[in-house]
Amino acid sequence: MSSRLPPAALSLKQFLQRQKVLAVYRNIFRTIRQVPDEADRKYLRDWAREEFKRNKNATNQDVIRMMISQASNHLEELQKSLALAKS
Amino acid sequence: MRSLEPLTWILITCLRSSSRVSYNMAARVLQQCVRSLARPSLGLFPVNLALRAAVAPAVTVHRPFSFAADSRRMRWLGQSRISSVELLCRQYGDLPPLTLETIKDRVMYVLKLYDKINPEKIQATSHFMKDLGLDSLDQVEIIMAMEDEFGFEIPDAEAEKLMTPEEIIQYIADKKDVYE
């Protein structure tokens, strides 16, 4: 996931993928906000940051796509647990 | 014409039509208006007293204690006539108004608290990526922190364009209609 601004311009597909990554990142943070406990929130935020930063330098598009879907799955799980916890 | 009359009229019509919802609402509005009056100037028509007493049983479920306090206060102060001007003071709760200065202070405060930014080096015009060496993930986090601070959501498309504290301040001032 090329997060730093590269010297060369991104192709359209890469640009769109970058937007998807950032959108998933943002949605994860928005969902984390709804977690009731502050310590849990901090832990989840650090975990999300770690995961994204670790894979920051991947360049293969398929690998990036797989990682995006993994992140979306984590996000869905988190949302489902929150919905269950609230009800 | 006393300005309380419209409210008592609503209450009377609601009593007549016996519609529960508007009855309670009108009772609550009347109660709130009376409660917002300055204490020394409180005094009502005898008609109102009767109505308040009629309202009491319906409202007791909601706020019995404060209502009893109100009616006690009314009886002590007697039936002095009020000037309509004092009846018009409504009080609402709200935050202090935003100015460009306060927005700037809050934005810089949040940025200084962010652990990846060196608090001495940050200025209003420092670019997140070029000057401060952050990447787009950090920029997302910073914008989320701003959303938390100011209490409104910033959509994705506009969030990714905000690259300096100055731009953030301008954007918030735009959204909150602070004089530009």
mmCIF file of N, CA and C in Angstrom, chain A:
data_model
loop_
_atom_site.group_PDB
_atom_site.id
_atom_site.type_symbol
_atom_site.label_atom_id
_atom_site.label_comp_id
_atom_site.label_asym_id
_atom_site.label_seq_id
_atom_site.Cartn_x
_atom_site.Cartn_y
_atom_site.Cartn_z
ATOM 1 N N MET A 1 0.860 -1.189 0.000
ATOM 2 C CA MET A 1 0.000 0.000 0.000
ATOM 3 C C MET A 1 0.881 1.218 0.000
ATOM 4 N N SER A 2 0.934 1.936 -1.103
ATOM 5 C CA SER A 2 1.846 3.074 -1.196
ATOM 6 C C SER A 2 1.208 4.264 -0.527
ATOM 7 N N SER A 3 1.627 4.492 0.724
ATOM 8 C CA SER A 3 1.006 5.595 1.432
ATOM 9 C C SER A 3 1.791 6.880 1.273
ATOM 10 N N ARG A 4 3.100 6.822 1.177
ATOM 11 C CA ARG A 4 3.850 8.049 0.946
ATOM 12 C C ARG A 4 3.593 8.523 -0.481
ATOM 13 N N LEU A 5 3.631 9.824 -0.687
ATOM 14 C CA LEU A 5 3.445 10.326 -2.041
ATOM 15 C C LEU A 5 4.640 9.904 -2.879
ATOM 16 N N PRO A 6 4.441 9.079 -3.913
ATOM 17 C CA PRO A 6 5.591 8.588 -4.677
ATOM 18 C C PRO A 6 6.096 9.681 -5.617
ATOM 19 N N PRO A 7 7.334 9.614 -6.050
ATOM 20 C CA PRO A 7 7.849 10.631 -6.973
ATOM 21 C C PRO A 7 7.132 10.562 -8.315
ATOM 22 N N ALA A 8 6.841 9.341 -8.786
ATOM 23 C CA ALA A 8 6.095 9.229 -10.040
ATOM 24 C C ALA A 8 4.605 9.219 -9.730
ATOM 25 N N ALA A 9 3.803 9.626 -10.680
ATOM 26 C CA ALA A 9 2.358 9.636 -10.446
ATOM 27 C C ALA A 9 1.826 8.214 -10.443
ATOM 28 N N LEU A 10 0.721 7.998 -9.736
ATOM 29 C CA LEU A 10 0.127 6.667 -9.683
ATOM 30 C C LEU A 10 -0.746 6.458 -10.904
ATOM 31 N N SER A 11 -0.870 5.216 -11.328
ATOM 32 C CA SER A 11 -1.830 4.922 -12.392
ATOM 33 C C SER A 11 -3.225 5.006 -11.780
ATOM 34 N N LEU A 12 -4.228 4.978 -12.663
ATOM 35 C CA LEU A 12 -5.589 5.147 -12.147
ATOM 36 C C LEU A 12 -5.948 4.055 -11.158
ATOM 37 N N LYS A 13 -5.591 2.794 -11.525
ATOM 38 C CA LYS A 13 -5.933 1.673 -10.636
ATOM 39 C C LYS A 13 -5.240 1.823 -9.300
ATOM 40 N N GLN A 14 -3.971 2.223 -9.334
ATOM 41 C CA GLN A 14 -3.244 2.377 -8.072
ATOM 42 C C GLN A 14 -3.862 3.494 -7.249
ATOM 43 N N PHE A 15 -4.231 4.559 -7.934
ATOM 44 C CA PHE A 15 -4.839 5.678 -7.229
ATOM 45 C C PHE A 15 -6.135 5.238 -6.552
ATOM 46 N N LEU A 16 -6.964 4.484 -7.300
ATOM 47 C CA LEU A 16 -8.226 4.023 -6.722
ATOM 48 C C LEU A 16 -7.986 3.093 -5.553
ATOM 49 N N GLN A 17 -6.965 2.241 -5.706
ATOM 50 C CA GLN A 17 -6.677 1.331 -4.610
ATOM 51 C C GLN A 17 -6.245 2.097 -3.365
ATOM 52 N N ARG A 18 -5.437 3.126 -3.596
ATOM 53 C CA ARG A 18 -4.988 3.940 -2.463
ATOM 54 C C ARG A 18 -6.193 4.554 -1.751
ATOM 55 N N GLN A 19 -7.149 5.041 -2.560
ATOM 56 C CA GLN A 19 -8.338 5.617 -1.950
ATOM 57 C C GLN A 19 -9.100 4.576 -1.142
ATOM 58 N N LYS A 20 -9.148 3.355 -1.665
ATOM 59 C CA LYS A 20 -9.867 2.299 -0.931
ATOM 60 C C LYS A 20 -9.194 2.024 0.389
ATOM 61 N N VAL A 21 -7.860 1.959 0.354
ATOM 62 C CA VAL A 21 -7.130 1.674 1.591
ATOM 63 C C VAL A 21 -7.433 2.751 2.630
ATOM 64 N N LEU A 22 -7.339 4.012 2.197
ATOM 65 C CA LEU A 22 -7.586 5.097 3.141
ATOM 66 C C LEU A 22 -9.027 5.068 3.640
ATOM 67 N N ALA A 23 -9.977 4.698 2.759
ATOM 68 C CA ALA A 23 -11.375 4.642 3.183
ATOM 69 C C ALA A 23 -11.575 3.556 4.235
ATOM 70 N N VAL A 24 -10.943 2.388 4.016
ATOM 71 C CA VAL A 24 -11.073 1.319 5.012
ATOM 72 C C VAL A 24 -10.450 1.759 6.337
ATOM 73 N N TYR A 25 -9.291 2.399 6.252
ATOM 74 C CA TYR A 25 -8.619 2.882 7.457
ATOM 75 C C TYR A 25 -9.521 3.828 8.233
ATOM 76 N N ARG A 26 -10.157 4.759 7.482
ATOM 77 C CA ARG A 26 -11.031 5.738 8.124
ATOM 78 C C ARG A 26 -12.242 5.056 8.758
ATOM 79 N N ASN A 27 -12.819 4.077 8.013
ATOM 80 C CA ASN A 27 -13.998 3.411 8.566
ATOM 81 C C ASN A 27 -13.664 2.622 9.811
ATOM 82 N N ILE A 28 -12.457 2.023 9.815
ATOM 83 C CA ILE A 28 -12.055 1.279 11.007
ATOM 84 C C ILE A 28 -11.979 2.223 12.199
ATOM 85 N N PHE A 29 -11.372 3.383 11.992
ATOM 86 C CA PHE A 29 -11.275 4.326 13.098
ATOM 87 C C PHE A 29 -12.636 4.810 13.550
ATOM 88 N N ARG A 30 -13.543 5.040 12.590
ATOM 89 C CA ARG A 30 -14.872 5.508 12.980
ATOM 90 C C ARG A 30 -15.589 4.440 13.799
ATOM 91 N N THR A 31 -15.398 3.177 13.413
ATOM 92 C CA THR A 31 -16.055 2.113 14.172
ATOM 93 C C THR A 31 -15.437 1.984 15.552
ATOM 94 N N ILE A 32 -14.115 2.170 15.630
ATOM 95 C CA ILE A 32 -13.442 2.040 16.926
ATOM 96 C C ILE A 32 -13.980 3.071 17.905
ATOM 97 N N ARG A 33 -14.379 4.228 17.380
ATOM 98 C CA ARG A 33 -14.911 5.281 18.256
ATOM 99 C C ARG A 33 -16.088 4.802 19.081
ATOM 100 N N GLN A 34 -16.841 3.824 18.545
ATOM 101 C CA GLN A 34 -18.054 3.415 19.239
ATOM 102 C C GLN A 34 -17.802 2.400 20.322
ATOM 103 N N VAL A 35 -16.570 1.932 20.458
ATOM 104 C CA VAL A 35 -16.268 0.958 21.499
ATOM 105 C C VAL A 35 -16.373 1.649 22.850
ATOM 106 N N PRO A 36 -17.042 1.031 23.813
ATOM 107 C CA PRO A 36 -17.298 1.737 25.074
ATOM 108 C C PRO A 36 -16.069 2.001 25.929
ATOM 109 N N ASP A 37 -15.119 1.069 26.008
ATOM 110 C CA ASP A 37 -14.037 1.255 26.966
ATOM 111 C C ASP A 37 -12.855 1.984 26.348
ATOM 112 N N GLU A 38 -12.238 2.915 27.089
ATOM 113 C CA GLU A 38 -11.156 3.720 26.528
ATOM 114 C C GLU A 38 -9.904 2.887 26.289
ATOM 115 N N ALA A 39 -9.611 1.955 27.197
ATOM 116 C CA ALA A 39 -8.413 1.124 27.036
ATOM 117 C C ALA A 39 -8.554 0.231 25.797
ATOM 118 N N ASP A 40 -9.775 -0.307 25.600
ATOM 119 C CA ASP A 40 -10.003 -1.128 24.400
ATOM 120 C C ASP A 40 -9.806 -0.313 23.143
ATOM 121 N N ARG A 41 -10.311 0.924 23.197
ATOM 122 C CA ARG A 41 -10.196 1.783 22.024
ATOM 123 C C ARG A 41 -8.734 2.000 21.683
ATOM 124 N N LYS A 42 -7.920 2.303 22.706
ATOM 125 C CA LYS A 42 -6.507 2.563 22.454
ATOM 126 C C LYS A 42 -5.854 1.324 21.863
ATOM 127 N N TYR A 43 -6.188 0.162 22.456
ATOM 128 C CA TYR A 43 -5.581 -1.076 21.974
ATOM 129 C C TYR A 43 -5.937 -1.314 20.520
ATOM 130 N N LEU A 44 -7.225 -1.122 20.170
ATOM 131 C CA LEU A 44 -7.656 -1.362 18.795
ATOM 132 C C LEU A 44 -7.021 -0.375 17.835
ATOM 133 N N ARG A 45 -6.897 0.887 18.288
ATOM 134 C CA ARG A 45 -6.280 1.885 17.413
ATOM 135 C C ARG A 45 -4.837 1.501 17.129
ATOM 136 N N ASP A 46 -4.101 1.123 18.193
ATOM 137 C CA ASP A 46 -2.705 0.749 17.985
ATOM 138 C C ASP A 46 -2.587 -0.467 17.084
ATOM 139 N N TRP A 47 -3.516 -1.435 17.291
ATOM 140 C CA TRP A 47 -3.488 -2.624 16.449
ATOM 141 C C TRP A 47 -3.701 -2.264 14.986
ATOM 142 N N ALA A 48 -4.701 -1.416 14.717
ATOM 143 C CA ALA A 48 -4.994 -1.032 13.331
ATOM 144 C C ALA A 48 -3.795 -0.322 12.716
ATOM 145 N N ARG A 49 -3.220 0.607 13.484
ATOM 146 C CA ARG A 49 -2.063 1.334 12.985
ATOM 147 C C ARG A 49 -0.936 0.395 12.625
ATOM 148 N N GLU A 50 -0.640 -0.525 13.555
ATOM 149 C CA GLU A 50 0.431 -1.503 13.327
ATOM 150 C C GLU A 50 0.197 -2.276 12.047
ATOM 151 N N GLU A 51 -1.009 -2.811 11.882
ATOM 152 C CA GLU A 51 -1.305 -3.648 10.720
ATOM 153 C C GLU A 51 -1.093 -2.881 9.424
ATOM 154 N N PHE A 52 -1.630 -1.658 9.386
ATOM 155 C CA PHE A 52 -1.522 -0.895 8.145
ATOM 156 C C PHE A 52 -0.091 -0.481 7.870
ATOM 157 N N LYS A 53 0.616 -0.076 8.935
ATOM 158 C CA LYS A 53 1.981 0.383 8.697
ATOM 159 C C LYS A 53 2.890 -0.761 8.271
ATOM 160 N N ARG A 54 2.580 -1.954 8.797
ATOM 161 C CA ARG A 54 3.467 -3.066 8.492
ATOM 162 C C ARG A 54 3.440 -3.362 6.998
ATOM 163 N N ASN A 55 2.270 -3.227 6.376
ATOM 164 C CA ASN A 55 2.144 -3.582 4.973
ATOM 165 C C ASN A 55 2.211 -2.381 4.060
ATOM 166 N N LYS A 56 2.737 -1.282 4.606
ATOM 167 C CA LYS A 56 2.706 -0.031 3.862
ATOM 168 C C LYS A 56 3.414 -0.129 2.527
ATOM 169 N N ASN A 57 4.458 -0.943 2.453
ATOM 170 C CA ASN A 57 5.304 -0.902 1.273
ATOM 171 C C ASN A 57 4.980 -1.969 0.251
ATOM 172 N N ALA A 58 3.851 -2.621 0.369
ATOM 173 C CA ALA A 58 3.512 -3.631 -0.635
ATOM 174 C C ALA A 58 3.229 -2.944 -1.957
ATOM 175 N N THR A 59 3.610 -3.590 -3.055
ATOM 176 C CA THR A 59 3.383 -2.979 -4.359
ATOM 177 C C THR A 59 2.563 -3.849 -5.285
ATOM 178 N N ASN A 60 2.471 -5.149 -5.021
ATOM 179 C CA ASN A 60 1.722 -6.032 -5.908
ATOM 180 C C ASN A 60 0.233 -5.767 -5.722
ATOM 181 N N GLN A 61 -0.434 -5.495 -6.849
ATOM 182 C CA GLN A 61 -1.833 -5.086 -6.747
ATOM 183 C C GLN A 61 -2.725 -6.164 -6.155
ATOM 184 N N ASP A 62 -2.455 -7.421 -6.527
ATOM 185 C CA ASP A 62 -3.315 -8.486 -5.999
ATOM 186 C C ASP A 62 -3.144 -8.630 -4.506
ATOM 187 N N VAL A 63 -1.870 -8.515 -4.064
ATOM 188 C CA VAL A 63 -1.624 -8.624 -2.620
ATOM 189 C C VAL A 63 -2.365 -7.497 -1.897
ATOM 190 N N ILE A 64 -2.289 -6.303 -2.492
ATOM 191 C CA ILE A 64 -2.958 -5.173 -1.848
ATOM 192 C C ILE A 64 -4.466 -5.423 -1.794
ATOM 193 N N ARG A 65 -5.012 -5.960 -2.892
ATOM 194 C CA ARG A 65 -6.446 -6.218 -2.906
ATOM 195 C C ARG A 65 -6.834 -7.199 -1.816
ATOM 196 N N MET A 66 -5.971 -8.231 -1.642
ATOM 197 C CA MET A 66 -6.276 -9.217 -0.609
ATOM 198 C C MET A 66 -6.254 -8.569 0.768
ATOM 199 N N MET A 67 -5.271 -7.695 0.977
ATOM 200 C CA MET A 67 -5.163 -7.049 2.287
ATOM 201 C C MET A 67 -6.341 -6.119 2.531
ATOM 202 N N ILE A 68 -6.816 -5.459 1.470
ATOM 203 C CA ILE A 68 -7.984 -4.591 1.645
ATOM 204 C C ILE A 68 -9.192 -5.427 2.073
ATOM 205 N N SER A 69 -9.368 -6.580 1.433
ATOM 206 C CA SER A 69 -10.545 -7.383 1.812
ATOM 207 C C SER A 69 -10.390 -7.939 3.213
ATOM 208 N N GLN A 70 -9.140 -8.263 3.601
ATOM 209 C CA GLN A 70 -8.924 -8.708 4.979
ATOM 210 C C GLN A 70 -9.332 -7.616 5.965
ATOM 211 N N ALA A 71 -8.902 -6.395 5.676
ATOM 212 C CA ALA A 71 -9.234 -5.273 6.559
ATOM 213 C C ALA A 71 -10.745 -5.070 6.612
ATOM 214 N N SER A 72 -11.418 -5.200 5.453
ATOM 215 C CA SER A 72 -12.877 -5.040 5.461
ATOM 216 C C SER A 72 -13.529 -6.116 6.307
ATOM 217 N N ASN A 73 -12.981 -7.344 6.256
ATOM 218 C CA ASN A 73 -13.552 -8.402 7.089
ATOM 219 C C ASN A 73 -13.398 -8.073 8.562
ATOM 220 N N HIS A 74 -12.188 -7.595 8.935
ATOM 221 C CA HIS A 74 -11.986 -7.208 10.332
ATOM 222 C C HIS A 74 -12.986 -6.137 10.728
ATOM 223 N N LEU A 75 -13.176 -5.160 9.821
ATOM 224 C CA LEU A 75 -14.106 -4.074 10.109
ATOM 225 C C LEU A 75 -15.511 -4.611 10.326
ATOM 226 N N GLU A 76 -15.939 -5.542 9.441
ATOM 227 C CA GLU A 76 -17.286 -6.097 9.592
ATOM 228 C C GLU A 76 -17.439 -6.826 10.900
ATOM 229 N N GLU A 77 -16.395 -7.600 11.256
ATOM 230 C CA GLU A 77 -16.442 -8.330 12.533
ATOM 231 C C GLU A 77 -16.621 -7.360 13.681
ATOM 232 N N LEU A 78 -15.830 -6.285 13.642
ATOM 233 C CA LEU A 78 -15.888 -5.298 14.712
ATOM 234 C C LEU A 78 -17.273 -4.686 14.802
ATOM 235 N N GLN A 79 -17.845 -4.385 13.633
ATOM 236 C CA GLN A 79 -19.169 -3.774 13.639
ATOM 237 C C GLN A 79 -20.214 -4.736 14.182
ATOM 238 N N LYS A 80 -20.076 -6.019 13.794
ATOM 239 C CA LYS A 80 -21.058 -6.984 14.284
ATOM 240 C C LYS A 80 -20.949 -7.149 15.794
ATOM 241 N N SER A 81 -19.703 -7.221 16.301
ATOM 242 C CA SER A 81 -19.566 -7.370 17.754
ATOM 243 C C SER A 81 -20.142 -6.177 18.477
ATOM 244 N N LEU A 82 -19.921 -4.977 17.924
ATOM 245 C CA LEU A 82 -20.464 -3.777 18.571
ATOM 246 C C LEU A 82 -21.975 -3.824 18.571
ATOM 247 N N ALA A 83 -22.564 -4.253 17.440
ATOM 248 C CA ALA A 83 -24.026 -4.307 17.369
ATOM 249 C C ALA A 83 -24.564 -5.307 18.391
ATOM 250 N N LEU A 84 -23.875 -6.436 18.517
ATOM 251 C CA LEU A 84 -24.305 -7.428 19.498
ATOM 252 C C LEU A 84 -24.173 -6.889 20.906
ATOM 253 N N ALA A 85 -23.063 -6.183 21.163
ATOM 254 C CA ALA A 85 -22.822 -5.687 22.521
ATOM 255 C C ALA A 85 -23.855 -4.648 22.913
ATOM 256 N N LYS A 86 -24.310 -3.881 21.899
ATOM 257 C CA LYS A 86 -25.266 -2.815 22.244
ATOM 258 C C LYS A 86 -26.650 -3.357 22.519
ATOM 259 N N SER A 87 -27.021 -4.431 21.829
ATOM 260 C CA SER A 87 -28.411 -4.891 21.942
ATOM 261 C C SER A 87 -28.659 -5.615 23.258
#
